[in-house]
């Protein structure tokens, strides 16, 4: 029986990347400029979080104290005004399961470019979550029966790319890092499919089909 350690380590790195991506998704859906409330303390809290899939709201739990202190300086009614003036941006062709958060008007226009970035980020978040689910529910039991290669370094690179992405403010570097995360995630999925293709058992068929579905949800950007 093959050791599950490489797969467990890969999942752990992917979960840390997912938590970072969920934090970014929350910021792109909030009224603040992306990166405005992010600092090294926030990112340390994400990196130190337990290795499990958490919701975006839990990923931002560590920001509560900072936002609470800053909230005293806000004008009365500003938050209510922002909430009432927000609208949901819809991007044609966006993945059905990718929920786009409200795009506020109070902090500037919701341009097509910003909506496209939010859509691309949502696809990466959803696909990462789906990948972790497939690895835990299908690949982990399969690995106990059959040995197949796990490319741990790709998951480490994916986590590092997402960490670097979280340090960027919107712009060309942010777009490049987001595209790099997108491509790295596709590489992880493709290599898993290749690893499973040589297995004689029919048990890998369902796993391969699930992985191919993830690839379909990650078109080139």
Short mmCIF file of C-alpha atoms in Angstrom, two decimals:
data_model
loop_
_atom_site.label_atom_id
_atom_site.label_comp_id
_atom_site.label_asym_id
_atom_site.label_seq_id
_atom_site.Cartn_x
_atom_site.Cartn_y
_atom_site.Cartn_z
CA UNK A 1 0.00 0.00 0.00
CA UNK A 2 1.36 3.41 -0.98
CA UNK A 3 2.05 6.02 1.65
CA UNK A 4 -0.69 8.69 1.80
CA UNK A 5 1.79 11.29 3.05
CA UNK A 6 2.43 13.05 -0.31
CA UNK A 7 -1.31 13.37 -1.02
CA UNK A 8 -2.04 14.59 2.50
CA UNK A 9 0.73 17.19 2.19
CA UNK A 10 -0.57 18.30 -1.23
CA UNK A 11 -4.08 18.75 0.13
CA UNK A 12 -2.71 20.76 3.05
CA UNK A 13 -0.90 23.19 0.73
CA UNK A 14 -3.98 23.50 -1.47
CA UNK A 15 -6.18 24.27 1.53
CA UNK A 16 -3.87 27.07 2.63
CA UNK A 17 -3.99 28.45 -0.91
CA UNK A 18 -7.79 28.18 -0.85
CA UNK A 19 -8.04 30.15 2.38
CA UNK A 20 -5.88 32.90 0.87
CA UNK A 21 -8.00 32.96 -2.29
CA UNK A 22 -11.21 33.16 -0.27
CA UNK A 23 -9.81 36.16 1.61
CA UNK A 24 -9.05 37.84 -1.71
CA UNK A 25 -12.49 37.01 -3.03
CA UNK A 26 -14.04 38.72 -0.01
CA UNK A 27 -11.94 41.85 -0.56
CA UNK A 28 -12.84 42.04 -4.24
CA UNK A 29 -16.49 41.82 -3.26
CA UNK A 30 -16.28 44.42 -0.48
CA UNK A 31 -16.40 48.18 -0.71
CA UNK A 32 -12.71 48.61 -0.08
CA UNK A 33 -9.98 48.78 -2.64
CA UNK A 34 -8.34 45.34 -2.99
CA UNK A 35 -5.40 45.21 -0.61
CA UNK A 36 -6.47 48.27 1.36
CA UNK A 37 -7.09 46.39 4.60
CA UNK A 38 -4.58 43.62 4.00
CA UNK A 39 -1.29 43.55 5.86
CA UNK A 40 1.27 41.00 6.96
CA UNK A 41 -0.66 40.33 10.17
CA UNK A 42 -3.76 39.33 8.19
CA UNK A 43 -1.79 37.01 5.91
CA UNK A 44 -0.03 35.41 8.86
CA UNK A 45 -3.43 34.56 10.30
CA UNK A 46 -4.45 32.90 7.04
CA UNK A 47 -1.22 30.91 6.83
CA UNK A 48 -1.54 29.79 10.43
CA UNK A 49 -5.17 28.72 10.07
CA UNK A 50 -6.02 25.02 10.52
CA UNK A 51 -5.74 22.97 7.33
CA UNK A 52 -9.41 22.60 6.50
CA UNK A 53 -11.79 24.19 4.02
CA UNK A 54 -13.32 27.25 5.65
CA UNK A 55 -15.83 29.70 4.30
CA UNK A 56 -14.69 33.13 3.07
CA UNK A 57 -16.29 34.71 6.13
CA UNK A 58 -14.22 32.52 8.45
CA UNK A 59 -11.11 33.34 6.44
CA UNK A 60 -11.74 37.00 7.25
CA UNK A 61 -12.48 36.42 10.92
CA UNK A 62 -9.04 37.68 11.91
CA UNK A 63 -9.83 41.10 10.43
CA UNK A 64 -12.66 41.78 12.89
CA UNK A 65 -10.63 43.61 15.51
CA UNK A 66 -8.93 45.87 12.98
CA UNK A 67 -12.17 46.72 11.21
CA UNK A 68 -13.87 47.36 14.54
CA UNK A 69 -11.33 50.01 15.52
CA UNK A 70 -11.44 51.64 12.11
CA UNK A 71 -15.21 51.65 12.13
CA UNK A 72 -15.21 54.39 14.81
CA UNK A 73 -13.85 56.82 12.25
CA UNK A 74 -16.56 56.20 9.67
CA UNK A 75 -19.25 58.81 9.18
CA UNK A 76 -22.65 57.87 10.56
CA UNK A 77 -24.68 56.07 7.92
CA UNK A 78 -21.76 55.51 5.53
CA UNK A 79 -21.98 51.74 5.79
CA UNK A 80 -25.73 51.82 5.22
CA UNK A 81 -25.24 54.07 2.21
CA UNK A 82 -22.65 51.69 0.72
CA UNK A 83 -24.90 48.68 1.28
CA UNK A 84 -27.91 50.37 -0.32
CA UNK A 85 -25.93 51.54 -3.36
CA UNK A 86 -24.36 48.18 -4.20
CA UNK A 87 -25.39 46.03 -7.11
CA UNK A 88 -24.44 42.54 -8.19
CA UNK A 89 -22.14 42.37 -11.19
CA UNK A 90 -22.90 39.55 -13.65
CA UNK A 91 -20.24 38.40 -16.09
CA UNK A 92 -21.40 36.49 -19.18
CA UNK A 93 -19.88 33.03 -19.30
CA UNK A 94 -19.08 32.88 -15.61
CA UNK A 95 -19.25 29.45 -14.00
CA UNK A 96 -22.70 28.72 -12.65
CA UNK A 97 -21.43 27.78 -9.21
CA UNK A 98 -19.24 30.87 -8.86
CA UNK A 99 -21.10 33.41 -6.78
CA UNK A 100 -20.09 36.97 -7.59
CA UNK A 101 -20.29 39.23 -4.57
CA UNK A 102 -21.92 42.67 -4.79
CA UNK A 103 -19.91 45.24 -6.72
CA UNK A 104 -20.21 48.53 -4.80
CA UNK A 105 -20.70 51.83 -6.59
CA UNK A 106 -19.55 54.02 -3.72
CA UNK A 107 -15.85 53.25 -4.25
CA UNK A 108 -15.71 53.79 -8.01
CA UNK A 109 -17.22 52.29 -11.16
CA UNK A 110 -17.57 48.53 -11.52
CA UNK A 111 -15.70 48.26 -14.81
CA UNK A 112 -15.76 45.28 -17.14
CA UNK A 113 -12.09 44.65 -16.35
CA UNK A 114 -12.78 44.44 -12.61
CA UNK A 115 -15.78 42.19 -13.21
CA UNK A 116 -13.63 39.90 -15.37
CA UNK A 117 -11.01 39.64 -12.61
CA UNK A 118 -13.68 38.82 -10.04
CA UNK A 119 -15.08 36.14 -12.35
CA UNK A 120 -11.63 34.61 -12.95
CA UNK A 121 -10.89 34.65 -9.21
CA UNK A 122 -14.23 32.96 -8.48
CA UNK A 123 -13.42 30.18 -10.96
CA UNK A 124 -10.05 29.51 -9.32
CA UNK A 125 -11.63 29.47 -5.85
CA UNK A 126 -14.39 27.06 -6.91
CA UNK A 127 -12.02 24.79 -8.82
CA UNK A 128 -9.56 24.62 -5.92
CA UNK A 129 -12.38 23.67 -3.56
CA UNK A 130 -13.58 20.99 -5.97
CA UNK A 131 -10.05 19.61 -6.38
CA UNK A 132 -9.60 19.25 -2.63
CA UNK A 133 -12.95 17.48 -2.41
CA UNK A 134 -12.03 15.01 -5.17
CA UNK A 135 -8.66 14.30 -3.55
CA UNK A 136 -10.21 13.66 -0.16
CA UNK A 137 -13.20 11.60 -1.24
CA UNK A 138 -11.90 9.73 -4.30
CA UNK A 139 -8.11 9.82 -4.55
CA UNK A 140 -7.34 9.16 -0.90
CA UNK A 141 -9.24 5.83 -0.78
CA UNK A 142 -7.86 4.91 -4.20
CA UNK A 143 -4.30 5.50 -3.04
CA UNK A 144 -4.81 2.91 -0.33
CA UNK A 145 -5.39 0.30 -3.03
CA UNK A 146 -3.10 1.42 -5.84
CA UNK A 147 0.08 3.44 -5.93
CA UNK A 148 0.24 6.43 -8.26
CA UNK A 149 2.57 9.45 -8.34
CA UNK A 150 1.69 12.67 -6.52
CA UNK A 151 3.56 15.82 -7.61
CA UNK A 152 3.85 17.64 -4.30
CA UNK A 153 6.01 20.48 -5.62
CA UNK A 154 3.17 21.74 -7.83
CA UNK A 155 0.89 22.18 -4.81
CA UNK A 156 3.69 23.99 -2.96
CA UNK A 157 4.14 26.30 -5.95
CA UNK A 158 0.38 26.90 -6.10
CA UNK A 159 0.31 27.91 -2.43
CA UNK A 160 3.30 30.24 -2.94
CA UNK A 161 1.69 31.87 -5.99
CA UNK A 162 -1.52 32.51 -4.04
CA UNK A 163 0.47 33.98 -1.14
CA UNK A 164 2.28 36.33 -3.56
CA UNK A 165 -1.04 37.20 -5.20
CA UNK A 166 -2.42 38.27 -1.82
CA UNK A 167 0.37 40.84 -1.48
CA UNK A 168 -0.53 42.57 -4.74
CA UNK A 169 -2.87 45.47 -5.31
CA UNK A 170 -5.01 45.34 -8.43
CA UNK A 171 -3.00 45.92 -11.58
CA UNK A 172 -0.83 44.08 -14.06
CA UNK A 173 1.12 42.16 -11.40
CA UNK A 174 -2.11 41.03 -9.75
CA UNK A 175 -3.43 39.86 -13.13
CA UNK A 176 -0.19 37.99 -13.86
CA UNK A 177 -0.24 36.25 -10.48
CA UNK A 178 -3.89 35.31 -10.88
CA UNK A 179 -3.16 33.85 -14.30
CA UNK A 180 -0.17 31.96 -12.84
CA UNK A 181 -2.41 30.49 -10.12
CA UNK A 182 -4.95 29.52 -12.77
CA UNK A 183 -2.32 27.77 -14.89
CA UNK A 184 -0.66 26.06 -11.91
CA UNK A 185 -4.01 24.67 -10.77
CA UNK A 186 -4.61 23.30 -14.26
CA UNK A 187 -1.16 21.66 -14.18
CA UNK A 188 -1.98 19.95 -10.86
CA UNK A 189 -5.23 18.56 -12.27
CA UNK A 190 -3.64 17.42 -15.55
CA UNK A 191 -0.83 15.59 -13.76
CA UNK A 192 -3.32 13.83 -11.50
CA UNK A 193 -5.24 12.65 -14.57
CA UNK A 194 -2.00 11.37 -16.11
CA UNK A 195 -1.10 9.57 -12.88
CA UNK A 196 -4.45 7.82 -12.78
CA UNK A 197 -4.52 6.91 -16.47
CA UNK A 198 -2.15 3.98 -16.01
CA UNK A 199 -4.11 2.33 -13.21
CA UNK A 200 -5.66 -1.01 -14.20
CA UNK A 201 -8.58 -0.67 -11.82
CA UNK A 202 -11.88 0.80 -12.95
CA UNK A 203 -12.05 2.72 -9.69
CA UNK A 204 -10.07 5.58 -11.19
CA UNK A 205 -12.68 6.24 -13.89
CA UNK A 206 -14.93 8.29 -11.60
CA UNK A 207 -11.96 10.25 -10.23
CA UNK A 208 -10.70 11.03 -13.75
CA UNK A 209 -14.15 12.19 -14.83
CA UNK A 210 -14.34 14.52 -11.83
CA UNK A 211 -10.89 15.92 -12.56
CA UNK A 212 -11.75 16.50 -16.22
CA UNK A 213 -14.83 18.41 -15.12
CA UNK A 214 -12.58 20.71 -13.09
CA UNK A 215 -10.46 21.32 -16.20
CA UNK A 216 -13.55 22.28 -18.17
CA UNK A 217 -14.29 24.89 -15.54
CA UNK A 218 -10.79 26.36 -15.98
CA UNK A 219 -10.70 27.70 -19.53
CA UNK A 220 -7.65 29.66 -20.61
CA UNK A 221 -7.71 33.30 -19.56
#
